[in-house]
Short mmCIF file of C-alpha atoms in Angstrom, two decimals:
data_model
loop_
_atom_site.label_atom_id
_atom_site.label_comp_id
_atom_site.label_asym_id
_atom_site.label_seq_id
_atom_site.Cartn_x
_atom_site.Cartn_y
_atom_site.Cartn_z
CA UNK A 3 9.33 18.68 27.33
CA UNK A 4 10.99 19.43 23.65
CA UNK A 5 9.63 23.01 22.03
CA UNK A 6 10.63 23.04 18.31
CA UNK A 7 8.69 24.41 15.60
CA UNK A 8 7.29 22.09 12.56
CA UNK A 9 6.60 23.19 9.01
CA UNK A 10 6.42 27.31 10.61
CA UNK A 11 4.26 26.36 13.39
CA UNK A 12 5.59 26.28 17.06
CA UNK A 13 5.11 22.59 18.34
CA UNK A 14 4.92 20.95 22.19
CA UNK A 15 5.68 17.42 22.96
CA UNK A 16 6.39 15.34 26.03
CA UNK A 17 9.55 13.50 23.74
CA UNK A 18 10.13 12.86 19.93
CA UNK A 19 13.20 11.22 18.72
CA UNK A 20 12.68 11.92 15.11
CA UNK A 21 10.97 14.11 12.78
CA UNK A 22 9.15 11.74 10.72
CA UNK A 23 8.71 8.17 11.53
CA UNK A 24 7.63 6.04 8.27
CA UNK A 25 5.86 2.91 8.79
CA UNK A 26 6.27 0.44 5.70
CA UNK A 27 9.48 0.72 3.98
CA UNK A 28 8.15 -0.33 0.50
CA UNK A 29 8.36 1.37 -2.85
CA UNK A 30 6.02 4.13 -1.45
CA UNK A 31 7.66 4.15 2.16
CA UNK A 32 11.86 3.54 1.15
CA UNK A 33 11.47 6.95 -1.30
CA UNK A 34 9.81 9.09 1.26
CA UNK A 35 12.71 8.12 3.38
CA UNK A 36 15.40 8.71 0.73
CA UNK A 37 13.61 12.44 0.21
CA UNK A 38 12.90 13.61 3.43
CA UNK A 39 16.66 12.18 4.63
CA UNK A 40 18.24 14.12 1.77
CA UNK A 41 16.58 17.25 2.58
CA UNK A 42 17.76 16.73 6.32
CA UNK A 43 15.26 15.59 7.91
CA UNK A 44 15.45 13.57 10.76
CA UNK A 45 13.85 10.10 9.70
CA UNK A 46 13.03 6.22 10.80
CA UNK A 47 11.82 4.03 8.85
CA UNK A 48 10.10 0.96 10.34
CA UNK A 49 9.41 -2.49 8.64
CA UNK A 50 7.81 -5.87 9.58
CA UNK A 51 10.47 -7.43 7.23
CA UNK A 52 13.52 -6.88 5.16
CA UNK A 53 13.24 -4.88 2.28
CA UNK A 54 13.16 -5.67 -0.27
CA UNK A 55 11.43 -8.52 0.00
CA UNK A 56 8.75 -11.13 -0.78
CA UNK A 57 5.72 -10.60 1.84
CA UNK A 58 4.36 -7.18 -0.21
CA UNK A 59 3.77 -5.53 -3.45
CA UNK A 60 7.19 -4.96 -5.07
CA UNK A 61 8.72 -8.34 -5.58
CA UNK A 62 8.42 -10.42 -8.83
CA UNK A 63 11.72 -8.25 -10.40
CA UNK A 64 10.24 -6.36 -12.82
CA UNK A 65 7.11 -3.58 -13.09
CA UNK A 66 6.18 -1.25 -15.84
CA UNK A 67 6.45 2.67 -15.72
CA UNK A 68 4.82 4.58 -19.02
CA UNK A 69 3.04 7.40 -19.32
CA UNK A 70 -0.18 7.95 -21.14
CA UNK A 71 -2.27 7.06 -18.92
CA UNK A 72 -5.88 6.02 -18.01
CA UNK A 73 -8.42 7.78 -15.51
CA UNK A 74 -7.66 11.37 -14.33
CA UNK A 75 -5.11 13.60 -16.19
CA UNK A 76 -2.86 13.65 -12.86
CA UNK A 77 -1.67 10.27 -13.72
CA UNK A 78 0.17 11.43 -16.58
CA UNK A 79 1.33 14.29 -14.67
CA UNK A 80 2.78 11.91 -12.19
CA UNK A 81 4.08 9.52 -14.10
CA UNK A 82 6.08 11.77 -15.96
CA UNK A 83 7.66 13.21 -12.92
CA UNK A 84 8.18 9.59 -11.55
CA UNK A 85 10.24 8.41 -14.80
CA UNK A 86 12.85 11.85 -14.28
CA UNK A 87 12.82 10.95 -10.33
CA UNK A 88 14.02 7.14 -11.31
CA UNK A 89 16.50 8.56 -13.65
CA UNK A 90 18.01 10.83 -11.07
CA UNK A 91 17.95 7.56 -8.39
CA UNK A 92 19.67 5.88 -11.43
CA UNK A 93 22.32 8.24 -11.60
CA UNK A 94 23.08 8.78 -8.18
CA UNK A 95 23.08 5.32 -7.11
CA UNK A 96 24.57 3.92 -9.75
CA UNK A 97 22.01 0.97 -10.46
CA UNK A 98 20.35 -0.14 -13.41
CA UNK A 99 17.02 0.65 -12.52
CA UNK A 100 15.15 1.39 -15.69
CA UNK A 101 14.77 -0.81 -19.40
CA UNK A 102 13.21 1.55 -22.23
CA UNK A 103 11.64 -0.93 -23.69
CA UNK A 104 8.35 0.49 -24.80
CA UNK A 105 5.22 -0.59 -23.79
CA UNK A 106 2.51 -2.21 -26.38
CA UNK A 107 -1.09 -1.83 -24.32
CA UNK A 108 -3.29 -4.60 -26.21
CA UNK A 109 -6.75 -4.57 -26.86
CA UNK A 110 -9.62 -6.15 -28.21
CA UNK A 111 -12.03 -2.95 -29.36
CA UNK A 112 -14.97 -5.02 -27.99
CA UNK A 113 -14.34 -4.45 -24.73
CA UNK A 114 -11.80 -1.12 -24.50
CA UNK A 115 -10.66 1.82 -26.39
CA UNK A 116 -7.79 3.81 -26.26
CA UNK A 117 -9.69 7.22 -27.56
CA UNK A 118 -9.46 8.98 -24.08
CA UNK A 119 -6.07 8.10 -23.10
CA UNK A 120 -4.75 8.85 -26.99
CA UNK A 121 -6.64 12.44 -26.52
CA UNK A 122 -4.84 13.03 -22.90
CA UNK A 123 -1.17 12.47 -24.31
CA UNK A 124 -1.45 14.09 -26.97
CA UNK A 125 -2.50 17.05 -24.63
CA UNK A 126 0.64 16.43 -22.73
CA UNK A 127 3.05 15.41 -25.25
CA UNK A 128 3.49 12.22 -24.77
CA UNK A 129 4.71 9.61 -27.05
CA UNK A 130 1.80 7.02 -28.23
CA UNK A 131 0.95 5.82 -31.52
CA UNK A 132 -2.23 4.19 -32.34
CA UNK A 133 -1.99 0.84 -34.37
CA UNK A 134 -4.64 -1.69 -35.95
CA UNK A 135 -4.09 -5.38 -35.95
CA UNK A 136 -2.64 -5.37 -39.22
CA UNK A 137 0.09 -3.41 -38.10
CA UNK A 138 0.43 -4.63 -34.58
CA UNK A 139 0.95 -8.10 -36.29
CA UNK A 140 3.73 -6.19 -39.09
CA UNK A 141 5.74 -5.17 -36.18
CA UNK A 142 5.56 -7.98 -33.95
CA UNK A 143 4.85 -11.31 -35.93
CA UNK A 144 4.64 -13.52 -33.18
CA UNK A 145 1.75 -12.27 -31.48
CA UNK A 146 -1.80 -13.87 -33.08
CA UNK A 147 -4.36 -11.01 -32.81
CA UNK A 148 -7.89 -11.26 -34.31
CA UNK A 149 -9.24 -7.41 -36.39
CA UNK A 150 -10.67 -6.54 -33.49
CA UNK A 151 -7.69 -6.00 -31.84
CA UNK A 152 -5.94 -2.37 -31.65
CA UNK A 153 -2.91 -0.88 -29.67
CA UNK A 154 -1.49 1.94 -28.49
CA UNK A 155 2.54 1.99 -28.57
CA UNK A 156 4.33 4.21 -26.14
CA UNK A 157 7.99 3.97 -27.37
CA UNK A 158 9.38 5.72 -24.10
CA UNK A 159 7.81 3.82 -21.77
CA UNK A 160 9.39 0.57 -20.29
CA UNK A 161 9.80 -1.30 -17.00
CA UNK A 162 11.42 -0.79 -13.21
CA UNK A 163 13.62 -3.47 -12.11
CA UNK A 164 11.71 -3.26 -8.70
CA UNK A 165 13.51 -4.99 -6.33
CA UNK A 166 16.81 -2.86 -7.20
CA UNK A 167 15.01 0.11 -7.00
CA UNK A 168 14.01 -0.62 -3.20
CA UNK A 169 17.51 -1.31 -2.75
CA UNK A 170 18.97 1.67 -4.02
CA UNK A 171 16.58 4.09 -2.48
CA UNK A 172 17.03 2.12 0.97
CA UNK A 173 21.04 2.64 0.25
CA UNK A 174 20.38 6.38 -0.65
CA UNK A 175 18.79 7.12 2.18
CA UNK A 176 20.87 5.60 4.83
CA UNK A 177 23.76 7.61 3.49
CA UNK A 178 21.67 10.71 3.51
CA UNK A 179 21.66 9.87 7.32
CA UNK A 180 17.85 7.81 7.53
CA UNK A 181 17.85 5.10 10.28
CA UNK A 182 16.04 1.61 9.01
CA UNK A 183 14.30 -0.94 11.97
CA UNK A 184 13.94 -4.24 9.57
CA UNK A 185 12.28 -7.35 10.54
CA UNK A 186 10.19 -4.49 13.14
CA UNK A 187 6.39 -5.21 13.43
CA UNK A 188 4.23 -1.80 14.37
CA UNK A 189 1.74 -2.99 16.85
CA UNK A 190 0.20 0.29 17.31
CA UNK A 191 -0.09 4.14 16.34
CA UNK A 192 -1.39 6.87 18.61
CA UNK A 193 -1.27 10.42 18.02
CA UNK A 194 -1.24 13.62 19.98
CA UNK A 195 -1.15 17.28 18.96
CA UNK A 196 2.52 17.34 17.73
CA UNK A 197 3.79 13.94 18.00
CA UNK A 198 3.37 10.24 17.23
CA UNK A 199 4.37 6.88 18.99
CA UNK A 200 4.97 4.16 17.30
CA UNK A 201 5.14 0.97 19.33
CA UNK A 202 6.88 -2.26 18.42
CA UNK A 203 8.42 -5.17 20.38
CA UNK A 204 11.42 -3.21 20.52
CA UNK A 205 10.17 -0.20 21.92
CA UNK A 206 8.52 2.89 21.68
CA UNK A 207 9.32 5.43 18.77
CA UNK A 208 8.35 9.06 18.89
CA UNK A 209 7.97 11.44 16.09
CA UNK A 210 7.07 15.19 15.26
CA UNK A 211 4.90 13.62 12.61
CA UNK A 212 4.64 9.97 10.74
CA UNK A 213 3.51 8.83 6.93
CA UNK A 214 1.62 5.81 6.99
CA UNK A 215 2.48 3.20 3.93
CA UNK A 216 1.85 0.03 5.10
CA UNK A 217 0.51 -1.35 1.51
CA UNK A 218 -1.91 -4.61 1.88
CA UNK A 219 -1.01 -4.94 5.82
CA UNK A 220 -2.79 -1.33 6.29
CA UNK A 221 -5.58 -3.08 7.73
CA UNK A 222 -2.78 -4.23 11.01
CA UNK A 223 -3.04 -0.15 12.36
CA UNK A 224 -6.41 -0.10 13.12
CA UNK A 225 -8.19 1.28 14.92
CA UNK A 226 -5.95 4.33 14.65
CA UNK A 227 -7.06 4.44 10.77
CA UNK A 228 -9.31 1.96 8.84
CA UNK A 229 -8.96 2.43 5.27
CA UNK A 230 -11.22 0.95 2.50
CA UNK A 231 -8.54 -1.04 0.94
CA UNK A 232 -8.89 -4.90 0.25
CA UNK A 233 -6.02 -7.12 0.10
CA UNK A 234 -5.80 -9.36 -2.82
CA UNK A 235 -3.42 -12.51 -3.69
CA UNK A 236 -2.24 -12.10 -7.17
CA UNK A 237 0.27 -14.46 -9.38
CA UNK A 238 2.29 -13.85 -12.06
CA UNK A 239 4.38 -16.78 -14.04
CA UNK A 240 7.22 -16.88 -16.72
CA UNK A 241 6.85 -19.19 -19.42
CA UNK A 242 9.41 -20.63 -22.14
CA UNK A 243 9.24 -18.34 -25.05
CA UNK A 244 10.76 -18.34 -28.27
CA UNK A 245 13.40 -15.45 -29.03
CA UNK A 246 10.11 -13.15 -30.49
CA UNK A 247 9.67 -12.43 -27.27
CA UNK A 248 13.45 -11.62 -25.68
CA UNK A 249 14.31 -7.99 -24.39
CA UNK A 250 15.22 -5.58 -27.47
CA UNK A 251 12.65 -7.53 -29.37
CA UNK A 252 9.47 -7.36 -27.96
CA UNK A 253 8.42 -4.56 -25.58
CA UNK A 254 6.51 -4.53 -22.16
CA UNK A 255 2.94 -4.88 -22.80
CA UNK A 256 -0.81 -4.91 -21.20
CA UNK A 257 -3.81 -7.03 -22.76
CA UNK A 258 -7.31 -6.32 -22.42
CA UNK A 259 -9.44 -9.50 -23.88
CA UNK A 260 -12.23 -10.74 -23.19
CA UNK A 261 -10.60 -13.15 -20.99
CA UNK A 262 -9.80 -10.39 -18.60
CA UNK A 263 -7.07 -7.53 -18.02
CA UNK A 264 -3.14 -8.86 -18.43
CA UNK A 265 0.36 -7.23 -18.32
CA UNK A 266 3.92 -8.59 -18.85
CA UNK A 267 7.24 -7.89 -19.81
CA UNK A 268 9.63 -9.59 -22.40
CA UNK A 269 12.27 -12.78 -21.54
CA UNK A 270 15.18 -11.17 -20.03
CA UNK A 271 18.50 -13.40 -20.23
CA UNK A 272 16.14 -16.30 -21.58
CA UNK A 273 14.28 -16.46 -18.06
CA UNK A 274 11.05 -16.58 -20.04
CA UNK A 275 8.40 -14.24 -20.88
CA UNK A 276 6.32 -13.00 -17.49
CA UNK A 277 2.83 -12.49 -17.60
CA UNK A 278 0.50 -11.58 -14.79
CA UNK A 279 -3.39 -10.90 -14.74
CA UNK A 280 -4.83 -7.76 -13.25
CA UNK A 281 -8.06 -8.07 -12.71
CA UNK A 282 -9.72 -11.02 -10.12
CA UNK A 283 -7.93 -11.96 -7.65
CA UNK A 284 -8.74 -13.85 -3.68
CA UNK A 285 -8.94 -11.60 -0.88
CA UNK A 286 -6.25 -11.97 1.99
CA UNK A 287 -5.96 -10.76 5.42
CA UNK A 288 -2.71 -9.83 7.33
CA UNK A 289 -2.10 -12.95 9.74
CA UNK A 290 -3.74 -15.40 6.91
CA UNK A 291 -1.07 -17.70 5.44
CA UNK A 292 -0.88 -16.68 1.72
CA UNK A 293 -1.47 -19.52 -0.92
CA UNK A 294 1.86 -20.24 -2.35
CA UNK A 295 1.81 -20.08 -6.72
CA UNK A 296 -0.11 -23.51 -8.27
CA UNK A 297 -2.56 -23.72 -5.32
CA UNK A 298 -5.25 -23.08 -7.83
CA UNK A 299 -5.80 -23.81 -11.00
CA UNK A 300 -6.37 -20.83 -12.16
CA UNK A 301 -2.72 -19.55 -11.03
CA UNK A 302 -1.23 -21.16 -14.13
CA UNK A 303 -4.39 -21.69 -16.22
CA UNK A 304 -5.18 -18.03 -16.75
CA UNK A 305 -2.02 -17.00 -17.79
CA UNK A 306 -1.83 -20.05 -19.86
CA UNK A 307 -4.60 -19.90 -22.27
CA UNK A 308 -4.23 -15.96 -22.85
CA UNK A 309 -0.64 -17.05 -23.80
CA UNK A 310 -2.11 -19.89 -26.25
CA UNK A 311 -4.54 -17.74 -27.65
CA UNK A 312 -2.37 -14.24 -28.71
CA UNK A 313 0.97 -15.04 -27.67
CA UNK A 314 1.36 -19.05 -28.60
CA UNK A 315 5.53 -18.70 -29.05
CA UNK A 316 5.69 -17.50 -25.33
CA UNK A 317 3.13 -20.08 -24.37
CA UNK A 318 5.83 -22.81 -23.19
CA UNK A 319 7.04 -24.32 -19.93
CA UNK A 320 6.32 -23.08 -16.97
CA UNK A 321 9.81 -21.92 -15.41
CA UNK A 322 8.46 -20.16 -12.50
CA UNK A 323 5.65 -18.44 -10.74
CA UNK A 324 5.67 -16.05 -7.76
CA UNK A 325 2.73 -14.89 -5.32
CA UNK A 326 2.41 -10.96 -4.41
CA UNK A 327 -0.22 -8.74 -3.28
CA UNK A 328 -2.38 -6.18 -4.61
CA UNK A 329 -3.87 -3.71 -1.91
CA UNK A 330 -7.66 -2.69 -3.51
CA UNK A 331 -9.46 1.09 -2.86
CA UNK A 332 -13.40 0.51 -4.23
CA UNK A 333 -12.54 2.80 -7.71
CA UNK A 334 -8.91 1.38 -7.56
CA UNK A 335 -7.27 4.66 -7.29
CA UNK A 336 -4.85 6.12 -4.85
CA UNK A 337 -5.44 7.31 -1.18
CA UNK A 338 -2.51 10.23 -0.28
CA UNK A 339 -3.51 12.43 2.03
CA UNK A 340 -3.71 13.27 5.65
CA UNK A 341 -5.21 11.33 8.55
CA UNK A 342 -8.95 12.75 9.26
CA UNK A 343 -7.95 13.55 13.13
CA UNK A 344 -4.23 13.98 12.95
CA UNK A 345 -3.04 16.51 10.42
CA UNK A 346 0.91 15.68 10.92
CA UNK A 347 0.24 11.76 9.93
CA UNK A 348 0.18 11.47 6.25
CA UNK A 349 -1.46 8.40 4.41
CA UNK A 350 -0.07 6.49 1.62
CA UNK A 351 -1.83 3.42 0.67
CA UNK A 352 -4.52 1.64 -1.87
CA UNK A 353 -2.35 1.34 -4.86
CA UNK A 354 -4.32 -1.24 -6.50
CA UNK A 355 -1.94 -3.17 -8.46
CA UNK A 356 -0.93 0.04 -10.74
CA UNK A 357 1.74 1.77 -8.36
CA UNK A 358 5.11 1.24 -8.08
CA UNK A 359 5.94 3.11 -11.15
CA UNK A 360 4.51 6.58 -9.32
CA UNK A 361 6.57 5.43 -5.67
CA UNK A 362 9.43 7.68 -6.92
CA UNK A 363 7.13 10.62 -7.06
CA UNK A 364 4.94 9.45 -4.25
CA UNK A 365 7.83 9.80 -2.08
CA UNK A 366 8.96 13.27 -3.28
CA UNK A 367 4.92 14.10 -2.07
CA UNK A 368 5.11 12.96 0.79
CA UNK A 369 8.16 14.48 1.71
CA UNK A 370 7.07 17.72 0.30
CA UNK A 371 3.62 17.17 2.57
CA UNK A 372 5.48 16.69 5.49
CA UNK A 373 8.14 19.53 5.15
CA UNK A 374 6.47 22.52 3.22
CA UNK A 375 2.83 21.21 4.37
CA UNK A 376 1.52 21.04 0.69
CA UNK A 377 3.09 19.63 -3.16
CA UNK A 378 2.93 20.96 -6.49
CA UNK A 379 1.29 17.75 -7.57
CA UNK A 380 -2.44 17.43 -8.10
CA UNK A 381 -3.29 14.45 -5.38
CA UNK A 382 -6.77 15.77 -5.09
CA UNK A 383 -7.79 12.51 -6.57
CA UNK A 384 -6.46 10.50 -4.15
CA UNK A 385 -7.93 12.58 -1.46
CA UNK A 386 -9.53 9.83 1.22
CA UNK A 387 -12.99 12.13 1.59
CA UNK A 388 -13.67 10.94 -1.75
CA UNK A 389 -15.44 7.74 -0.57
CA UNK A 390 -17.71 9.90 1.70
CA UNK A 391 -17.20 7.45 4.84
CA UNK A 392 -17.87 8.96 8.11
CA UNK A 393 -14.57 10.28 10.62
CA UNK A 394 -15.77 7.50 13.03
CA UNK A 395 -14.78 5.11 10.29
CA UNK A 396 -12.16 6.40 9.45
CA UNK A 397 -10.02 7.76 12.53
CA UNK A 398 -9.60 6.58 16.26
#
């Protein structure tokens, strides 16, 4: 029997091999490991693959990171802390992780306005200029926008290269002494007053405390913790574009048309302009084989006729398409916080499509969560007792 104490608090256990076990080394998972390792802390992290790679949310090479932000105020807060966290992982791996491109978020004024998240960064001093068509069109003359259309330009916002940035946290963290299982399904999670097992094909794993990011496979650890997140098949493509649309000339963007909610990044190296769609989307369980890009029609048209109709130089060849996952809560924001029944198991999950720019920050919560037993960052958003489900839903 090990006696130790844990965040102040004097802790019994039959066994535990590590501090914090981490199931799902993702974006959110790989920089919780990289901060709780660097602060000492003994750490595994488990995976059902080999990250990075293709069977989650971060794949696809590129995701965008800017700052004025929609819904609560704690976004921007957040996202701000994420962008100096990435520069610091920059630095001290030595990586290209981040392209200041700026980001141009699109929109017809029919259907969205940028009033609220104008008012919010200008509260928090962030960078974003409001533009009409007129001058949308002045700036970048290949894009085709009807007078409805407005924008709001944030000039130091960009995009992640998001495979690399798995990569360097997972390097960063091995060196600050984190141990990685890869290619490691978790077929269960139980949880006593002090510790955790973790059980896998391999063996058993045992842990003062765990943090939980499993992303779209969250729905594998019940019954220990049902979550309301819904996992989603989404598609994004690159098309043939002229050189409008290559990096240093055309920035990151989003779109919001009346043929739905888009994002996308500029031709980098000529491998054409990538464009995904965020809204819609078919629902997909862990187990279920996932539909590979150009099973439906959609996969391609979608992207396609929002290209012909705004963006008709970057509306060329298809050069490529790639499947991914989004992982759905009901008001599509974030769920960090701390299992209903087991206060030393921290959640992380329900990013929605919107995340990976925060995982930097994420991480640094969770870590601070697990260590100090609180953060300086507002997550009372996230907080799971905002979708007022009952514990027995919730918790084993």
């Amino acid at each position: 029997m090990n006696i130790w104490r844990w965040r102040g608090v004097q802790i019994i256990a039959e066994r535990s091999d590590y501090d914090v076990i981490i199931v799902g080394a993702g974006s959110m998972g790989m920089s919780a490991g990289y901060h709780l390792a660097r602060r000492g802390v003994k750490t595994l992290l488990i995976d059902a693959f080999d990250p990075p790679h293709t069977e989650g949310s971060h794949h696809g090479e590129t995701r965008l990171i800017r700052h004025a932000y929609s819904g609560d105020p704690a976004y921007i807060d957040l996202a701000l802390r994420a962008q100096v966290l990435w520069e610091e992982a920059e630095a001290e791996s030595g990586l290209k992780l981040l392209a200041p491109s700026g980001v141009l978020n699109l929109a017809d004024s029919k259907v969205y306005s940028f009033a609220g998240r104008l008012e919010e960064a200008r509260k928090r001093k962030v960078r974003a200029e409001q533009l009409d068509a007129e001058e949308i069109c002045r700036r970048w003359p290949a894009l085709n926008l009807p007078e409805s259309f407005e924008a709001m330009y944030e000039p130091d916002a960009g995009y992640l290269y998001s495979e690399r940035c798995i990569t360097a946290y997972r390097q960063l963290a091995l060196d600050h002494g984190a141990e990685l299982l890869t290619n490691t399904p978790v077929l269960k999670v139980t949880a006593r007053e002090g510790s955790v097992t973790v059980q896998t094909k391999q063996g058993d794993y045992h842990g003062a405390a765990a943090i939980l990011s499993a992303g779209a496979w969250f729905s594998s650890l019940s019954p220990f913790i049902n979550l309301p997140i819904k996992a989603v098949r989404k598609v994004v493509g690159w098309f043939g574009s002229t050189p409008d649309f290559e990096t240093g000339r055309f920035p990151g963007f989003t779109l919001g048309a009346e043929e739905g909610e888009f994002y996308g990044f500029p031709s980098i190296s000529g491998a054409g302009l990538k464009i995904g769609r965020h809204d819609t989307g078919e629902v997909w369980k862990p187990g279920e084989p996932l539909q590979p890009f150009g099973s439906l029609e959609s996969d391609e048209g979608d992207l396609r006729r929002v290209l012909e109709a705004y963006m008709p130089g970057a509306a060329g060849r298809l050069l490529k398409g790639s499947v991914c996952k989004y992982e759905h809560t009901p008001d599509e924001d974030f769920i960090i916080d701390r299992h209903p029944a087991h206060n030393h198991v921290l959640l992380a999950g329900g990013f929605s499509g919107h995340g990976f720019k925060f995982s930097s920050a994420v991480g640094e919560i969770l870590a601070d969560m697990a260590v100090q037993g609180h953060t300086r960052q507002n997550i009372a958003p996230f907080s799971l007792s905002r979708f007022n489900s009952s514990a027995s839903d919730l918790k084993s």
